[in-house]
Amino acid sequence: MIAATLRRQASRRVLPGFGLSLGVTLTFVSLILLLPLISLVGQLSQLSLSQYWFLISDPRILASYRVTLLAAAVAALFNAAFGLLMAWVLVRYEFPGKRLVDALMDLPFALPTAVAGVTLATLYSSQGWVGRWLETLGLPIAYTWVGIALAMAFTSIPFVVRTVQPILEDLPSEVDEAAVTLGARDGHAFRRVILPHLWPALVTGTGLAFVRSLGEFGAVIFIAGGKPFETEITSLMIFVKLQEYDYAGAAAVASIVLATSLALLLVINLWQGRFIRRLHGGGA
Amino acid sequence: MIRIGDAPGVRRLLIGVALVLTALFLLLPLVAIFAQALMGGIDLYWQNLSDRYTLAAIGLTLLVTLLTVPINLVFGIFLAWLVTRFTFPGRRLLQTLIDIPFAVSPVVAGLVYLLLYGRNGWLGGWLDGYDIQIMFAWPGIVLVTIFVTCPFVARELIPLMQAQGAREEEAAVTLGASGWTIFRRVTLPNIRHALLYGVILTNARAVGEFGAVSVVAGAIRGQTNTLPLQVEQLYQDYNTVGAFTSASLLALLALLTLAAKAALEWRAARRESLA
């Protein structure tokens, strides 16, 4: 019946290729996306509720949730500040090398995470260029949660910069002029006049950086050092369980990670949608 | 015209802080990769590069990329055509589904494939009967790479094709053009840049994917090691120079990616200012 309805609708379409593109897309989505995700549900359905609870609330796993959430939150907040500064500087000012700095902002996306991981671990180890200095100041980075946060911050830098930048570019100069002619000082004017315009983009970018940090693996594991209860992230716990052929345990923990990131993504999308509707007065 | 933050003092301070942070967080790691790779001199660099296992890793990475990029290119075009040129029930759902690989942790992505195609998985057990092995072999690596990179092309095309609308294509239909002709003569020229951009991003991620690949690759030296896995293995073996030699290749590719992206953006901006 569904097929008949679709065919009836298709016959009214002007452009060709509906059936073909629907077929290709559905085949691809089923095989590549849905089937593997369903297999996770299949694996979980073999567990009883109490078994499931036992697997996801193991003290070592609980500690990994804490480390992951804390480090990801710190990384996201750092990037909110750093990203806002970079977006502002790149949009508002001219200086030599600006195009280069702008291009460099995307480096964390272009550079493989494993490469970022070994590089940061080498730089911030007690013998590394930076780590050596910080160690004498009593600030060890490698093999602490600070190192994990640093690696997460590195991989998610572009999110805030690239979501705030276009909004700032589109902001008309009248906004500035109004604030300045009314006699507001820079800091005050920025907070009261500019920030409300940037706020939605800033929150979206920071949220995306947070979600990305929660799932980050390659960049983090080298600098984390994997001390149980202290520097183990949740992705690493899944990986360790897989190497021990504990598929049920890995699937249980993975379902928590998956559900958290999907829920966060949904919240960000809904929030962004609401903002866009408010901005354009309905529609969209 | 007076703008906020235009006082010379404020401007200098903000630019200064931004440049220092960029140098520390982005430039320094980049420099460190090449410095570490060349630490033992250029001879050792070549020697490391021509190592049997490193060459095998380069070969496998190329194979994975050569298969992944075209598949995702074709799928991305079909998906974008479907959701921007037609309305049908479930269109929104489809657009949400396609974003899942971005939200999923790479290790989880690897895991779900392992559960499906592993020896105990639904498909894995069945394929095992025909002596077809997907996991811990190159087909598995290709599959997870397709999974993690499948949104890139579609994500570049959908907003653009939505903004452009279907009017030109509809005009072509009324003039009697066939579907293929419409796509080649009308659609493709309009989406060329976004398509290229999507391919560049897909390519960069396909070459560099680590978390998902390391779950399904099984770390068989010289057989299932892609270049990022080779970096990890050498690093764990305390062969720092060797690890950074492989890493420098990937960093070089990342720089090429950034350059290509900047060039595309520059051309797009210039066309906009001319129009």
Coordinates of C-alpha atoms in Angstrom, one line a residue:
Chain A
M1 CA 0.0 0.0 0.0
I2 CA 2.8 2.3 0.9
A3 CA 4.5 1.5 -2.4
A4 CA 1.3 2.4 -4.2
T5 CA 0.9 5.7 -2.4
L6 CA 4.5 6.6 -3.2
R7 CA 4.0 5.6 -6.8
R8 CA 0.9 7.8 -7.1
Q9 CA 2.8 10.7 -5.5
A10 CA 5.8 10.1 -7.8
S11 CA 3.6 10.3 -10.9
R12 CA 2.7 13.8 -10.0
R13 CA 6.3 14.9 -9.6
V14 CA 7.9 17.0 -12.3
L15 CA 11.5 16.0 -11.9
P16 CA 12.7 12.5 -12.8
G17 CA 14.7 10.2 -10.6
F18 CA 12.4 9.9 -7.5
G19 CA 12.3 6.1 -7.6
L20 CA 16.0 5.7 -8.3
S21 CA 17.2 8.1 -5.7
L22 CA 14.7 6.7 -3.1
G23 CA 15.9 3.2 -3.8
V24 CA 19.6 4.0 -3.7
T25 CA 19.2 6.1 -0.5
L26 CA 17.1 3.6 1.4
T27 CA 19.3 0.7 0.5
F28 CA 22.4 2.6 1.6
V29 CA 20.8 3.9 4.8
S30 CA 19.5 0.4 5.7
L31 CA 22.8 -1.4 5.0
I32 CA 25.3 1.2 6.3
L33 CA 23.4 2.9 9.1
L34 CA 20.4 1.0 10.4
L35 CA 21.4 -2.7 10.2
P36 CA 24.6 -2.1 12.3
L37 CA 22.7 0.0 14.9
I38 CA 20.0 -2.7 15.1
S39 CA 22.6 -5.3 15.8
L40 CA 23.5 -3.3 19.0
V41 CA 19.9 -3.6 20.1
G42 CA 20.0 -7.3 19.2
Q43 CA 23.0 -7.8 21.4
L44 CA 21.4 -5.9 24.3
S45 CA 18.2 -7.8 24.1
Q46 CA 20.1 -10.9 25.2
L47 CA 20.7 -9.3 28.6
S48 CA 18.3 -9.1 31.5
L49 CA 17.6 -5.7 33.0
S50 CA 19.7 -6.5 36.2
Q51 CA 22.6 -7.8 34.0
Y52 CA 22.4 -4.6 32.0
W53 CA 22.4 -2.5 35.1
F54 CA 25.3 -4.4 36.6
L55 CA 27.4 -3.9 33.4
I56 CA 26.8 -0.1 33.1
S57 CA 27.2 0.7 36.8
D58 CA 30.5 -1.1 37.5
P59 CA 32.6 1.3 39.6
R60 CA 35.4 1.5 37.1
I61 CA 32.9 2.4 34.3
L62 CA 31.2 5.0 36.6
A63 CA 34.6 6.6 37.2
S64 CA 35.1 6.7 33.4
Y65 CA 31.8 8.6 32.9
R66 CA 33.0 11.1 35.5
V67 CA 36.4 11.6 33.9
T68 CA 34.8 11.9 30.4
L69 CA 32.1 14.3 31.4
L70 CA 34.4 16.5 33.4
A71 CA 37.1 16.7 30.7
A72 CA 34.6 17.3 27.9
A73 CA 32.9 20.1 29.9
V74 CA 36.2 21.8 30.6
A75 CA 37.2 21.4 26.9
A76 CA 33.9 22.8 25.7
L77 CA 34.1 25.8 28.0
F78 CA 37.7 26.6 27.0
N79 CA 36.6 26.4 23.4
A80 CA 33.6 28.7 24.0
A81 CA 36.0 31.4 25.1
F82 CA 38.8 30.7 22.7
G83 CA 36.4 30.2 19.8
L84 CA 34.6 33.4 20.5
L85 CA 37.8 35.3 20.6
M86 CA 39.1 33.8 17.4
A87 CA 35.8 34.4 15.6
W88 CA 35.8 38.1 16.8
V89 CA 39.4 38.7 15.8
L90 CA 39.0 37.0 12.4
V91 CA 35.9 39.0 11.5
R92 CA 36.5 42.4 13.0
Y93 CA 40.3 43.0 12.6
E94 CA 42.8 43.1 9.8
F95 CA 46.3 41.9 10.6
P96 CA 49.2 40.2 8.7
G97 CA 48.8 36.5 8.4
K98 CA 45.0 36.6 9.0
R99 CA 44.2 34.2 6.1
L100 CA 46.7 31.7 7.5
V101 CA 45.3 31.8 11.0
D102 CA 41.8 31.4 9.5
A103 CA 42.9 28.3 7.5
L104 CA 44.7 26.9 10.6
M105 CA 41.4 26.9 12.6
D106 CA 40.3 23.8 10.6
L107 CA 43.5 21.9 11.3
P108 CA 42.0 19.8 14.1
F109 CA 39.4 18.5 11.6
A110 CA 41.9 17.8 8.8
L111 CA 44.5 16.2 11.0
P112 CA 43.9 12.6 11.9
T113 CA 43.0 12.2 15.6
A114 CA 45.7 9.6 16.2
V115 CA 48.3 12.0 14.9
A116 CA 47.0 14.7 17.2
G117 CA 47.0 12.2 20.0
V118 CA 50.7 11.1 19.7
T119 CA 51.8 14.7 19.1
L120 CA 50.1 16.1 22.1
A121 CA 51.3 13.2 24.3
T122 CA 54.9 13.9 23.1
L123 CA 54.6 17.7 23.6
Y124 CA 53.1 17.5 27.1
S125 CA 55.0 14.5 28.5
S126 CA 57.6 15.2 31.2
Q127 CA 60.3 15.2 28.5
G128 CA 58.3 17.2 25.9
W129 CA 58.8 20.8 24.8
V130 CA 55.9 22.1 26.8
G131 CA 55.5 19.4 29.4
R132 CA 59.1 19.9 30.7
W133 CA 58.3 23.5 31.5
L134 CA 55.0 22.8 33.1
E135 CA 56.4 20.0 35.2
T136 CA 58.9 22.3 36.8
L137 CA 56.0 24.6 37.6
G138 CA 54.3 21.7 39.3
L139 CA 51.6 21.2 36.6
P140 CA 51.8 17.7 35.1
I141 CA 49.5 17.5 32.1
A142 CA 50.2 14.1 30.6
Y143 CA 48.5 11.1 32.3
T144 CA 46.0 13.5 34.2
W145 CA 42.5 14.5 33.3
V146 CA 43.9 18.0 32.3
G147 CA 45.7 16.2 29.5
I148 CA 42.5 14.5 28.4
A149 CA 40.7 17.9 28.4
L150 CA 43.5 19.4 26.4
A151 CA 43.3 16.7 23.7
M152 CA 39.5 17.1 23.6
A153 CA 39.8 20.9 23.3
F154 CA 42.2 20.5 20.4
T155 CA 39.9 18.3 18.4
S156 CA 36.9 20.4 18.9
I157 CA 38.3 23.9 18.3
P158 CA 36.6 24.5 14.9
F159 CA 33.1 24.0 16.2
V160 CA 32.7 27.3 18.1
V161 CA 34.8 29.3 15.6
R162 CA 32.9 28.1 12.6
T163 CA 29.4 28.5 14.1
V164 CA 30.0 32.0 15.5
Q165 CA 32.0 33.4 12.6
P166 CA 29.2 33.7 10.0
I167 CA 26.7 35.2 12.5
L168 CA 29.3 37.8 13.5
E169 CA 29.9 38.6 9.8
D170 CA 26.2 39.2 9.2
L171 CA 25.8 41.5 12.1
P172 CA 25.1 45.0 10.7
S173 CA 27.3 47.8 11.9
E174 CA 24.3 49.7 13.1
V175 CA 24.2 47.4 16.1
D176 CA 27.6 48.7 17.1
E177 CA 26.8 52.3 16.3
A178 CA 23.7 52.3 18.4
A179 CA 25.6 51.0 21.4
V180 CA 28.5 53.3 21.0
T181 CA 26.5 56.5 20.4
L182 CA 24.5 55.7 23.5
G183 CA 27.8 56.0 25.3
A184 CA 28.3 52.4 26.3
R185 CA 31.9 51.2 27.1
D186 CA 33.3 48.3 25.0
G187 CA 32.9 45.6 27.5
H188 CA 29.4 46.6 28.5
A189 CA 28.3 47.2 24.9
F190 CA 29.7 43.8 23.9
R191 CA 27.8 42.0 26.7
R192 CA 24.6 43.8 26.3
V193 CA 24.4 44.4 22.5
I194 CA 26.6 41.9 20.6
L195 CA 26.5 38.8 22.8
P196 CA 22.7 38.4 22.7
H197 CA 23.0 38.1 18.9
L198 CA 25.8 35.6 19.1
W199 CA 24.4 33.6 22.0
P200 CA 22.5 30.9 20.1
A201 CA 25.5 30.2 17.8
L202 CA 27.8 30.2 20.7
V203 CA 25.7 27.7 22.6
T204 CA 25.2 25.5 19.6
G205 CA 29.0 25.5 18.8
T206 CA 29.8 24.8 22.4
G207 CA 27.3 22.0 22.5
L208 CA 28.7 20.4 19.4
A209 CA 32.2 20.6 20.8
F210 CA 30.9 18.9 24.0
V211 CA 29.3 16.1 22.1
R212 CA 32.4 15.6 19.9
S213 CA 34.6 15.5 23.1
L214 CA 32.5 12.9 24.7
G215 CA 33.1 10.5 21.9
E216 CA 36.7 11.4 21.1
F217 CA 39.1 8.5 21.2
G218 CA 42.2 8.8 19.1
A219 CA 43.4 12.1 20.3
V220 CA 42.8 11.3 24.0
I221 CA 44.1 7.8 24.7
F222 CA 47.8 8.5 24.2
I223 CA 47.9 11.5 26.6
A224 CA 45.5 9.8 29.1
G225 CA 47.8 7.0 30.1
G226 CA 44.8 4.8 31.1
K227 CA 45.1 4.8 34.9
P228 CA 42.0 2.9 36.2
F229 CA 39.5 5.2 38.1
E230 CA 41.6 8.3 37.2
T231 CA 42.3 8.8 33.5
E232 CA 40.2 6.2 31.7
I233 CA 37.6 7.6 29.3
T234 CA 34.4 5.7 28.5
S235 CA 35.4 5.0 24.8
L236 CA 38.5 3.4 26.1
M237 CA 36.4 1.1 28.4
I238 CA 34.4 -0.1 25.4
F239 CA 37.6 -0.7 23.5
V240 CA 39.2 -2.7 26.4
K241 CA 36.0 -4.8 26.8
L242 CA 36.1 -5.6 23.1
Q243 CA 39.7 -6.8 23.3
E244 CA 38.6 -9.1 26.2
Y245 CA 35.8 -10.4 23.9
D246 CA 33.3 -9.1 26.4
Y247 CA 30.8 -8.1 23.7
A248 CA 27.8 -7.9 26.0
G249 CA 29.6 -5.5 28.3
A250 CA 30.9 -3.4 25.4
A251 CA 27.5 -3.2 23.9
A252 CA 25.9 -2.1 27.2
V253 CA 28.4 0.7 27.8
A254 CA 28.2 1.7 24.2
S255 CA 24.4 2.0 24.4
I256 CA 24.9 4.6 27.2
V257 CA 27.3 6.6 25.1
L258 CA 25.1 6.4 22.0
A259 CA 22.0 7.4 23.9
T260 CA 23.7 10.4 25.5
S261 CA 25.2 11.7 22.3
L262 CA 21.9 11.3 20.4
A263 CA 19.9 13.0 23.1
L264 CA 22.4 15.9 23.2
L265 CA 22.3 16.2 19.5
L266 CA 18.5 16.2 19.5
V267 CA 18.4 19.0 22.2
I268 CA 20.9 21.1 20.2
N269 CA 18.9 20.7 17.0
L270 CA 15.6 21.5 18.7
W271 CA 17.0 24.5 20.4
Q272 CA 18.6 25.7 17.2
G273 CA 15.3 25.2 15.3
R274 CA 13.4 27.2 17.9
F275 CA 15.9 30.0 17.6
I276 CA 15.8 30.1 13.9
R277 CA 12.0 30.2 13.9
R278 CA 12.1 33.1 16.4
L279 CA 14.6 34.9 14.2
H280 CA 12.6 34.5 11.0
G281 CA 9.2 34.8 12.6
G282 CA 7.8 31.3 12.0
G283 CA 8.2 29.1 8.9
A284 CA 11.6 27.5 8.2
Chain B
M1 CA 32.0 54.9 11.8
I2 CA 32.8 53.7 15.3
R3 CA 32.6 50.0 16.1
I4 CA 32.9 48.2 19.4
G5 CA 36.5 47.1 20.2
D6 CA 38.1 49.4 17.6
A7 CA 40.3 51.2 20.1
P8 CA 43.9 50.5 19.2
G9 CA 44.7 49.2 22.7
V10 CA 41.8 46.7 22.7
R11 CA 42.5 45.6 19.1
R12 CA 46.2 45.0 19.8
L13 CA 45.4 43.1 23.0
L14 CA 42.8 40.8 21.4
I15 CA 44.9 40.1 18.3
G16 CA 47.9 39.4 20.5
V17 CA 46.1 36.9 22.7
A18 CA 44.5 35.2 19.7
L19 CA 47.8 34.8 17.9
V20 CA 49.7 33.5 21.0
L21 CA 46.9 30.9 21.7
T22 CA 46.8 29.9 18.0
A23 CA 50.6 29.5 18.0
L24 CA 50.5 27.4 21.2
F25 CA 47.5 25.2 20.4
L26 CA 47.6 24.7 16.7
L27 CA 51.0 25.7 15.2
L28 CA 53.2 24.2 17.8
P29 CA 51.8 20.6 17.4
L30 CA 52.1 20.9 13.7
V31 CA 55.7 22.0 13.9
A32 CA 56.4 19.2 16.5
I33 CA 55.2 16.5 14.1
F34 CA 57.8 17.4 11.4
A35 CA 60.5 18.1 14.0
Q36 CA 60.1 14.7 15.6
A37 CA 59.9 13.0 12.2
L38 CA 63.2 14.6 11.1
M39 CA 64.9 14.2 14.5
G40 CA 67.2 11.4 13.3
G41 CA 68.1 13.1 10.0
I42 CA 66.7 12.8 6.5
D43 CA 68.3 9.4 5.9
L44 CA 66.5 7.8 8.8
Y45 CA 63.3 9.5 7.6
W46 CA 63.6 7.8 4.2
Q47 CA 64.5 4.6 5.8
N48 CA 61.4 4.7 8.1
L49 CA 59.2 5.7 5.2
S50 CA 60.3 2.8 3.0
D51 CA 59.8 0.3 5.8
R52 CA 57.8 -2.7 4.6
Y53 CA 55.0 -2.3 7.1
T54 CA 54.7 1.5 6.5
L55 CA 54.5 0.9 2.8
A56 CA 51.8 -1.7 3.4
A57 CA 49.9 0.8 5.6
I58 CA 50.1 3.4 2.9
G59 CA 48.8 0.9 0.3
L60 CA 45.8 -0.1 2.5
T61 CA 45.0 3.5 3.4
L62 CA 44.9 4.3 -0.4
L63 CA 42.7 1.3 -1.1
V64 CA 40.2 2.3 1.7
T65 CA 40.1 5.9 0.4
L66 CA 39.7 5.0 -3.2
L67 CA 36.7 2.8 -2.3
T68 CA 35.1 5.1 0.3
V69 CA 35.2 8.4 -1.5
P70 CA 33.4 7.4 -4.8
I71 CA 30.7 5.4 -2.9
N72 CA 29.9 8.3 -0.6
L73 CA 30.0 10.7 -3.5
V74 CA 27.3 8.8 -5.4
F75 CA 25.2 8.2 -2.3
G76 CA 25.5 11.9 -1.2
I77 CA 24.3 13.1 -4.6
F78 CA 21.3 10.7 -4.6
L79 CA 20.4 11.6 -1.0
A80 CA 20.6 15.4 -1.7
W81 CA 18.6 15.0 -4.9
L82 CA 15.9 13.0 -3.0
V83 CA 15.5 15.3 0.0
T84 CA 15.8 18.7 -1.9
R85 CA 13.8 17.9 -5.0
F86 CA 10.9 15.8 -3.7
T87 CA 8.6 15.9 -0.7
F88 CA 7.6 12.5 0.8
P89 CA 6.7 11.2 4.2
G90 CA 9.8 10.5 6.3
R91 CA 11.9 13.1 4.6
R92 CA 12.8 14.8 8.0
L93 CA 13.6 11.5 9.6
L94 CA 15.9 10.6 6.7
Q95 CA 17.8 13.9 7.2
T96 CA 18.2 13.2 10.9
L97 CA 19.3 9.6 10.3
I98 CA 22.1 10.7 8.1
D99 CA 23.6 12.8 10.9
I100 CA 24.0 9.9 13.2
P101 CA 27.6 9.0 12.2
F102 CA 28.6 12.5 13.4
A103 CA 27.1 12.0 16.8
V104 CA 28.3 8.4 17.3
S105 CA 31.6 7.9 19.0
P106 CA 34.0 6.2 16.5
V107 CA 34.6 3.3 18.9
V108 CA 30.8 2.7 19.1
A109 CA 30.7 2.8 15.3
G110 CA 33.3 0.1 15.1
L111 CA 31.5 -1.9 17.8
V112 CA 28.2 -2.0 16.0
Y113 CA 29.9 -3.3 12.8
L114 CA 31.7 -5.9 14.9
L115 CA 28.4 -7.1 16.4
L116 CA 26.9 -7.4 12.9
Y117 CA 29.8 -8.9 10.9
G118 CA 31.8 -10.6 13.6
R119 CA 31.8 -14.3 13.8
N120 CA 28.9 -14.3 16.2
G121 CA 27.0 -11.6 14.4
W122 CA 23.9 -12.2 12.2
L123 CA 25.6 -11.5 9.0
G124 CA 29.1 -12.5 10.1
G125 CA 28.0 -16.1 10.9
W126 CA 26.2 -16.5 7.6
L127 CA 29.2 -15.1 5.6
D128 CA 31.5 -17.3 7.5
G129 CA 29.8 -20.3 6.0
Y130 CA 31.0 -19.0 2.6
D131 CA 34.5 -18.3 3.9
I132 CA 34.0 -14.6 3.5
Q133 CA 35.6 -12.6 6.3
I134 CA 34.7 -9.0 6.8
M135 CA 36.0 -8.2 10.3
F136 CA 39.7 -8.0 10.9
A137 CA 40.2 -7.7 7.2
W138 CA 40.1 -4.8 4.6
P139 CA 36.4 -5.0 3.8
G140 CA 35.5 -4.3 7.4
I141 CA 37.8 -1.3 7.4
V142 CA 36.2 0.0 4.3
L143 CA 32.7 -0.5 5.7
V144 CA 33.3 1.5 8.9
T145 CA 35.1 4.2 7.0
I146 CA 32.0 4.5 4.7
F147 CA 29.9 4.8 7.9
V148 CA 31.9 7.5 9.6
T149 CA 32.2 9.6 6.4
C150 CA 28.8 9.2 4.8
P151 CA 27.3 12.5 5.9
F152 CA 30.0 14.8 4.5
V153 CA 28.9 15.1 0.9
A154 CA 25.2 15.2 1.6
R155 CA 25.7 17.8 4.3
E156 CA 27.5 20.1 1.8
L157 CA 24.9 19.6 -1.0
I158 CA 21.6 19.7 0.9
P159 CA 21.6 23.4 2.1
L160 CA 22.9 24.6 -1.3
M161 CA 20.5 22.6 -3.4
Q162 CA 17.7 23.7 -1.1
A163 CA 18.6 27.4 -1.5
Q164 CA 19.0 27.1 -5.3
G165 CA 15.6 25.5 -5.7
A166 CA 14.4 23.3 -8.6
R167 CA 13.3 26.0 -11.1
E168 CA 16.2 25.6 -13.6
E169 CA 15.8 21.8 -13.6
E170 CA 12.0 22.0 -14.0
A171 CA 12.6 24.3 -17.0
A172 CA 14.9 21.7 -18.5
V173 CA 12.2 19.0 -18.0
T174 CA 9.7 21.1 -19.9
L175 CA 12.2 21.5 -22.7
G176 CA 12.3 17.7 -22.9
A177 CA 15.7 17.0 -21.4
S178 CA 16.3 13.5 -19.9
G179 CA 17.2 13.0 -16.2
W180 CA 20.9 12.4 -16.9
T181 CA 21.2 15.4 -19.1
I182 CA 19.5 17.6 -16.5
F183 CA 21.9 16.4 -13.9
R184 CA 25.0 16.8 -16.1
R185 CA 24.1 20.1 -17.7
V186 CA 22.0 22.0 -15.1
T187 CA 22.6 20.5 -11.6
L188 CA 26.2 19.6 -11.6
P189 CA 27.6 23.0 -12.7
N190 CA 25.6 24.6 -9.9
I191 CA 26.8 22.3 -7.2
R192 CA 30.4 21.7 -8.4
H193 CA 32.1 23.6 -5.6
A194 CA 30.1 22.2 -2.8
L195 CA 30.6 18.7 -4.2
L196 CA 34.4 19.1 -4.4
Y197 CA 34.4 20.5 -0.8
G198 CA 32.4 17.5 0.4
V199 CA 34.9 15.1 -1.4
I200 CA 37.9 16.9 0.2
L201 CA 36.3 16.5 3.7
T202 CA 35.4 12.8 3.0
N203 CA 38.9 12.1 1.8
A204 CA 40.6 13.7 4.8
R205 CA 38.4 11.8 7.3
A206 CA 38.7 8.5 5.3
V207 CA 42.5 8.7 5.4
G208 CA 42.6 9.6 9.1
E209 CA 39.9 7.6 10.7
F210 CA 41.3 5.9 13.8
G211 CA 38.8 4.9 16.5
A212 CA 36.3 2.9 14.3
V213 CA 39.1 1.3 12.2
S214 CA 41.1 0.2 15.2
V215 CA 38.1 -1.7 16.5
V216 CA 37.5 -3.7 13.3
A217 CA 41.1 -4.0 12.0
G218 CA 42.5 -6.5 14.6
A219 CA 46.0 -5.0 14.4
I220 CA 47.6 -7.5 12.0
R221 CA 51.0 -6.0 11.2
G222 CA 51.5 -5.4 7.5
Q223 CA 48.0 -6.6 6.7
T224 CA 45.2 -4.6 8.4
N225 CA 47.2 -1.5 9.6
T226 CA 46.1 1.7 8.0
L227 CA 48.5 4.7 8.3
P228 CA 46.9 6.1 11.5
L229 CA 47.1 2.6 13.1
Q230 CA 50.7 2.3 12.0
V231 CA 51.4 5.6 13.8
E232 CA 49.9 4.1 17.0
Q233 CA 51.7 0.8 16.7
L234 CA 55.1 2.4 16.2
Y235 CA 54.4 4.9 19.0
Q236 CA 53.5 2.0 21.4
D237 CA 56.7 0.3 20.4
Y238 CA 58.7 3.4 21.5
N239 CA 59.7 4.0 17.9
T240 CA 59.0 7.7 18.2
V241 CA 60.8 8.7 15.0
G242 CA 59.1 6.0 13.0
A243 CA 55.7 7.0 14.4
F244 CA 56.2 10.6 13.5
T245 CA 57.5 9.7 10.1
S246 CA 54.1 8.1 9.3
A247 CA 52.4 11.0 11.1
S248 CA 54.2 13.5 9.0
L249 CA 52.6 12.0 5.9
L250 CA 49.2 12.4 7.4
A251 CA 50.0 16.0 8.5
L252 CA 51.2 16.8 5.0
L253 CA 47.8 15.6 3.7
A254 CA 46.0 17.6 6.3
L255 CA 47.9 20.7 5.1
L256 CA 46.9 20.0 1.5
T257 CA 43.3 19.6 2.6
L258 CA 43.4 23.0 4.3
A259 CA 45.0 24.6 1.3
A260 CA 42.4 23.1 -1.1
K261 CA 39.6 24.3 1.2
A262 CA 41.0 27.8 1.4
A263 CA 41.4 27.9 -2.4
L264 CA 37.8 26.8 -2.9
E265 CA 36.5 29.4 -0.4
W266 CA 38.6 32.2 -2.0
R267 CA 37.2 31.4 -5.4
A268 CA 33.6 31.3 -4.1
A269 CA 34.1 34.7 -2.3
R270 CA 35.5 36.2 -5.5
R271 CA 32.6 35.0 -7.6
E272 CA 30.2 36.4 -5.1
S273 CA 31.9 39.8 -5.2
L274 CA 31.8 39.8 -9.0
A275 CA 28.2 38.9 -9.1

